[in-house]
Amino acid sequence: MSTIEQLSTKRIESGNPIITVWRRLKRIPTAVVAWVIISVMVAMAIASLLGVPLTPYSFDQTSTTLLADPSWQHLMGTDELGRDLFTRVIYGSRLSISIGITTAFVALVIGTIYGATAGYCEGKVDSLLMRGVDIAYSLPDLLVMILVGVLVGRGTQGILFALALVSWMGTARLVRAQFMQLKHEEFIEAARACGQPVFPLICKHFLPNAMGPIIVALTFIVPSAILSESTLSFIGLGLSPPACSWGTLAADGWRSLRTHPHLILFPSLFIFLTVLSFNFLGDGLRDALDPRTRLKK
Amino acid sequence: MKFLLPLLAVALVLVLVGAGWNQKSIKPEPGCLRINLGTEPPSLDWSVTVDNYSFDVIANLMVGLTQYRNNLTCKPSVASSWDVLDDGKRYVFHLRKDVLWSDGKPVTAHDFVYAWRRMLTPATAAQNSFLFYDVINAYEFNSGKLKDFQQVGIKALDDYTLEVKLRRPVAYFINITALSPAFPLRQDIVEGFADSWSEPEHIVTNGPFLLTKWQHEYKIELTANQRFFEGEPKLKKIKYFMVPEPSTALALYENGELDFIDNRSFPTPDVERYRTSPMYHNYPLLRNNYVGFNVTKKPFDNKLVRQAFSSAIDRDVFPKILRRKEFPSSCWIPPSLMGYDANSGPNFDAARAQKLLADAGFPDGKGLPPITLLYPQREDVRLVVEAMQDQLKRNLHVNVELINQEWKVFLATCRNDAPQMYRSSWGADFPDPETFMSNFTSRNGNNHTRWKNKTYDDLVERAGGEPNQAKRAALYKEADTLLCKEESPLICTYLASQNILVRPWVRGLEFNAMDLQFFKTVWIEDSSPLSFRGFSRGICRGSSKFESIKLNAVKSRQIPRIARNDKGCRISQRSY
Amino acid sequence: MLLLILKRIVWAIPVLFIVATISFGLMRIVPGGPFDEEKSLPPEIIANIKAKYHLDKPIPEQYIIYMSRLVKGDMGVSYKYVNRTVNDILGDAFPVSLQLGLLGLALAIVIGVPLGTIAAVNRGSKLDFLSMLVATVGISIPGFVTGALLILVFGLWLKLAPVALWESFRHMLLPALTLSLSPAAYLARLTRASVLEVMEKDYVRTARSKGLSSSKTIVKHVLRNALVPVLTVLGPLTAIIITGSFVVEYMYAIPGMGRFFITAVSNRDYDLIMATTLVFAVLLVIANTIVDVLYTVLDPRMQVKG
């Protein structure tokens, strides 16, 4: 058993943490590949937002070649109205990517603050806050989302707001559990015994050590947000056509599984790649953030 | 630990294999017709229910005074004959004496009076009671202004004679007597079992089949009624499953677990796969689809703009994108109903549309305010409005913003403050132009266009009471032209069609033109497998009938087709 | 521990009350009512219907009527399924969802936890990569697509399991599998992260250095501690899974209660929405209580206070 002293000093990192993390991250190949893929997706989204023509078609340009299979002319084929699917997938990236990232970020911030408070304070405050989470969990998502749609309005803000509203509870519970567990770890008790003030204590000791499961949870919010967005458009809160996202493309195309599989294959593939990349990047980040990890070459 | 994963995988496969390796051959279940209803019928209380799921079942459980023939006219049923008296203001029905309830008691005129009284009683809250407002004092009684039912114009003259008095001559009244709210009811049963009277243990019916099993949200089973007055049906049993997802229902059909599927079980992409199959059949429905203008909002307060928009739509595109053999139409009365004329609506003419828009003061769309088109979220509707948006952009250089809303929100929006354009559809309550034309009269609650036209109201009112069929048709045609061509508060788009797959062993299935699924004539040929050629003749008695179904045998639902469709589920429902 | 459970029960009452109140409020704010239909009804008929269901009364009065009925255990009547009470409807549907959910949950745990542990133990290896790839497929493909694929492959092509419907145990296989995929993937990833975390802990290293064999260490020291975050998500997950999944029940035509979470809202079937929400809330409280009890069992240092 190590002494209390050793335990509490071991956690303190030296140097600029961001550079350290980056340096560590670079050593994990899957994380690098994931980083590249995400960059490409984000670049695609930005290009589409700025109106850079990556394909010879526009996203709402119809043609008489309905439901064409993939060919050199239409890399991913065309949809029911003869629009180029590749162009639409690129166009769809802007919403899907931003929804994934924003929702995860909001869930992280709200969830962490909420969960940290509950987990750190324990007792009455904790009970009260956790019953709040139970209540928020129990409310029917659909009802909440319809209401948000009416109050906030349609379009991207409405979607983002609605999704953020229903996705922070999981993170909050998780952070709370982590905090409660950590509280009884020796090194934390040691740090508290040494008289560290609350806020730095949380930032330096609790958060880095609670990061693993939190990052995993986040990498789950990304795909679930991307997929829930398709549900939203389904209940009338979604995008106004001809705009689209990967989620709506998948939801519109899946019944063609047996006749025109390209309609479901490509949007799903992009969701899959994005989610996969976020997962591996998340794992990499976790390792890079965690000072205890000894990275093997 | 390391071996756990492959072990698990093997175990899973073993379970699946062990549990299920009995590759069934595809064959019928003797004497039993297995079909998909799509969803739980909200109620089998035929006085109250308003949706076609319920009605599909009720149509095989009950018969009324009259019954539809394949050619959209009514034939005698419980009433063997009727007299039309007082210039069409009084009907006297003579009831058969051999019609029995399933518990053996005879069906009497009193059962009809009770049913109508219950249906019109305010506390019953029957949504269909408005169909009977032409009966004397029915409206007053239903709205609570009149407490005494004796003053309502329905009376049992004796056990087997029923008299109905009307406020005015109503040319289509006999159609209403075949509808489910007009069916008889047993007072002792309904009052004896209160809310559970329509459950299989209690229900008493008079039709070809009996309700024997109802697993809510899952399955309904009917068995043949030996007491049915037309003779016991050939089928022993009907199983209605409730499979909401069309692609699942199709998989069940392909796996030999369903014998017959229609639009609600038939995903669009798969319609293409089966188009050349001998199991595939298609016919139009009495459901017209349109985009309405709110004429109180700019720029659609100007009828030139409305005409321009209507002329700029090439309706031929709809069957191509919807792929269910929809019938493009620019007029409101469907073919097969009197008064139909393809020329009542505008033709597609982009040049003329642009000229009209210029005449209205918006050359090339310049000066138009932003325009929004509201639609309820559903796959096929989305394609329709997206195609229209595209056409308006190309043919008229006008940008239209599309807004979708959840179904109930959409309905509330249309009712309270309809946007400039909205997408809607209408299915026939009964096979008569009246059910379509009355939609756009000034006082109708479904007229979300806010368009009010005295000439039109007058034409429709006169047509409703006109006994001469030719004159009636002419009046409706005049009104249709006024509606679609001249005033154009709506853009008519296309008529929906029914797409079905039937297994070759299902025989005697008659596609009566109303799309009422009467199964009393059906039987299952479970001996030797049939050749497809023999089958396609077999399924509809006399293939000539099938030919003639083209447009004069348009199908429809009998009762108001309330689209309780689950927007969330994208059920392709026949009623669309 | 008994105290903890007791405290939770006491806490549950205000929670359920607030849940009921908020969802009641939400329903009345959201536009569209149960009887807004495609075909407009004459005002007289609307009035009749509203009177029948007390919808003509002011909202506070409706609330009082509802709550006083609820206290007596009567959850009201359905507007859509005429003549059926909500108690009836849920009484039929909940057991179905429960059966399917328990099987799905078991599958999810049986697939997810070992998968995550294996990945963590073999961290950085091909096995790890593969496990995480599978887990990603599990969460990035929408439920309706996996459902459709399973029906197509196992039902139609291989004919290993029934395509759909709810007749026998065999009919539960595909839906339970579909239901378990996404939670299994979630559990796998969470377990992996958590196990990695714990494996770096000093006591584990100590145990290993003392010569405890690897697999023994994992079971005895690692998993026990690693399961805490997994338990945290299991609470809500259980409630979600056993109250049924809209997508799975919809795809496989199963008469469970999952579909009401969507259809009852779409139909504005007020009493049914309230009931599903409350059933879910009750289960959530129960599941979370069990999870908290398990916490203390797994980690005696943590004394969760109710």
PDB file of C-alpha atoms in Angstrom, chain A residues 60 62 66-67 80-81 83 146 154 233-236 238-242 251-252 254-256 258-260, chain B residues 245 247 254 267 269 272-273 321 323 375 377 379 382-383 386 389-390 393 402-406 568-570:
ATOM      1  CA  ASP A  60     -32.772  19.841 -54.095  1.00  0.00           C
ATOM      2  CA  THR A  62     -34.685  16.888 -59.199  1.00  0.00           C
ATOM      3  CA  LEU A  66     -35.787   8.360 -60.290  1.00  0.00           C
ATOM      4  CA  LEU A  67     -34.290   5.824 -57.889  1.00  0.00           C
ATOM      5  CA  GLU A  80     -37.603   9.023 -55.308  1.00  0.00           C
ATOM      6  CA  LEU A  81     -37.566  12.500 -56.797  1.00  0.00           C
ATOM      7  CA  ARG A  83     -32.105  13.889 -56.516  1.00  0.00           C
ATOM      8  CA  ILE A 146     -43.857  18.775 -29.395  1.00  0.00           C
ATOM      9  CA  ARG A 154     -39.032  24.681 -35.911  1.00  0.00           C
ATOM     10  CA  SER A 233     -38.786  15.056 -38.163  1.00  0.00           C
ATOM     11  CA  PHE A 234     -41.163  12.133 -38.096  1.00  0.00           C
ATOM     12  CA  ILE A 235     -43.410  13.796 -35.538  1.00  0.00           C
ATOM     13  CA  GLY A 236     -43.322  17.070 -37.355  1.00  0.00           C
ATOM     14  CA  GLY A 238     -37.969  18.256 -38.009  1.00  0.00           C
ATOM     15  CA  LEU A 239     -36.493  20.002 -40.964  1.00  0.00           C
ATOM     16  CA  SER A 240     -38.484  21.579 -43.711  1.00  0.00           C
ATOM     17  CA  PRO A 241     -37.944  19.661 -46.923  1.00  0.00           C
ATOM     18  CA  PRO A 242     -36.092  19.634 -49.178  1.00  0.00           C
ATOM     19  CA  ALA A 251     -35.757   7.045 -41.891  1.00  0.00           C
ATOM     20  CA  ASP A 252     -37.043   7.803 -45.380  1.00  0.00           C
ATOM     21  CA  TRP A 254     -35.165   2.014 -44.905  1.00  0.00           C
ATOM     22  CA  ARG A 255     -38.237   0.456 -46.448  1.00  0.00           C
ATOM     23  CA  SER A 256     -36.332   0.288 -49.705  1.00  0.00           C
ATOM     24  CA  ARG A 258     -34.921  -4.914 -50.531  1.00  0.00           C
ATOM     25  CA  THR A 259     -35.477  -2.878 -53.657  1.00  0.00           C
ATOM     26  CA  HIS A 260     -33.167   0.130 -53.534  1.00  0.00           C
TER      27      HIS A 260
ATOM     28  CA  GLU B 245     -45.559  -2.110 -39.989  1.00  0.00           C
ATOM     29  CA  SER B 247     -42.895  -4.357 -44.400  1.00  0.00           C
ATOM     30  CA  GLU B 254     -44.298 -13.924 -48.173  1.00  0.00           C
ATOM     31  CA  PRO B 267     -44.642  -0.760 -48.682  1.00  0.00           C
ATOM     32  CA  PRO B 269     -40.884  -0.021 -52.873  1.00  0.00           C
ATOM     33  CA  GLU B 272     -42.710  -2.328 -57.681  1.00  0.00           C
ATOM     34  CA  ARG B 273     -41.383  -5.798 -56.991  1.00  0.00           C
ATOM     35  CA  ILE B 321     -43.119   9.266 -57.499  1.00  0.00           C
ATOM     36  CA  ARG B 323     -45.669   4.430 -57.529  1.00  0.00           C
ATOM     37  CA  TYR B 375     -48.447  19.390 -44.401  1.00  0.00           C
ATOM     38  CA  GLN B 377     -45.679  14.444 -41.544  1.00  0.00           C
ATOM     39  CA  GLU B 379     -43.751   9.684 -46.142  1.00  0.00           C
ATOM     40  CA  ARG B 382     -43.715  14.561 -48.044  1.00  0.00           C
ATOM     41  CA  LEU B 383     -42.977  13.308 -51.548  1.00  0.00           C
ATOM     42  CA  GLU B 386     -41.714  18.184 -52.320  1.00  0.00           C
ATOM     43  CA  GLN B 389     -42.497  22.678 -54.431  1.00  0.00           C
ATOM     44  CA  ASP B 390     -40.153  21.627 -57.189  1.00  0.00           C
ATOM     45  CA  LYS B 393     -40.129  26.579 -58.662  1.00  0.00           C
ATOM     46  CA  LEU B 402     -42.645  23.563 -46.733  1.00  0.00           C
ATOM     47  CA  ILE B 403     -43.577  23.162 -43.103  1.00  0.00           C
ATOM     48  CA  ASN B 404     -44.495  19.880 -41.528  1.00  0.00           C
ATOM     49  CA  GLN B 405     -46.392  19.367 -38.337  1.00  0.00           C
ATOM     50  CA  GLU B 406     -47.358  16.452 -36.205  1.00  0.00           C
ATOM     51  CA  GLY B 568     -45.745   8.275 -36.045  1.00  0.00           C
ATOM     52  CA  CYS B 569     -45.978   4.978 -37.716  1.00  0.00           C
ATOM     53  CA  ARG B 570     -46.242   5.884 -41.327  1.00  0.00           C
TER      54      ARG B 570
END
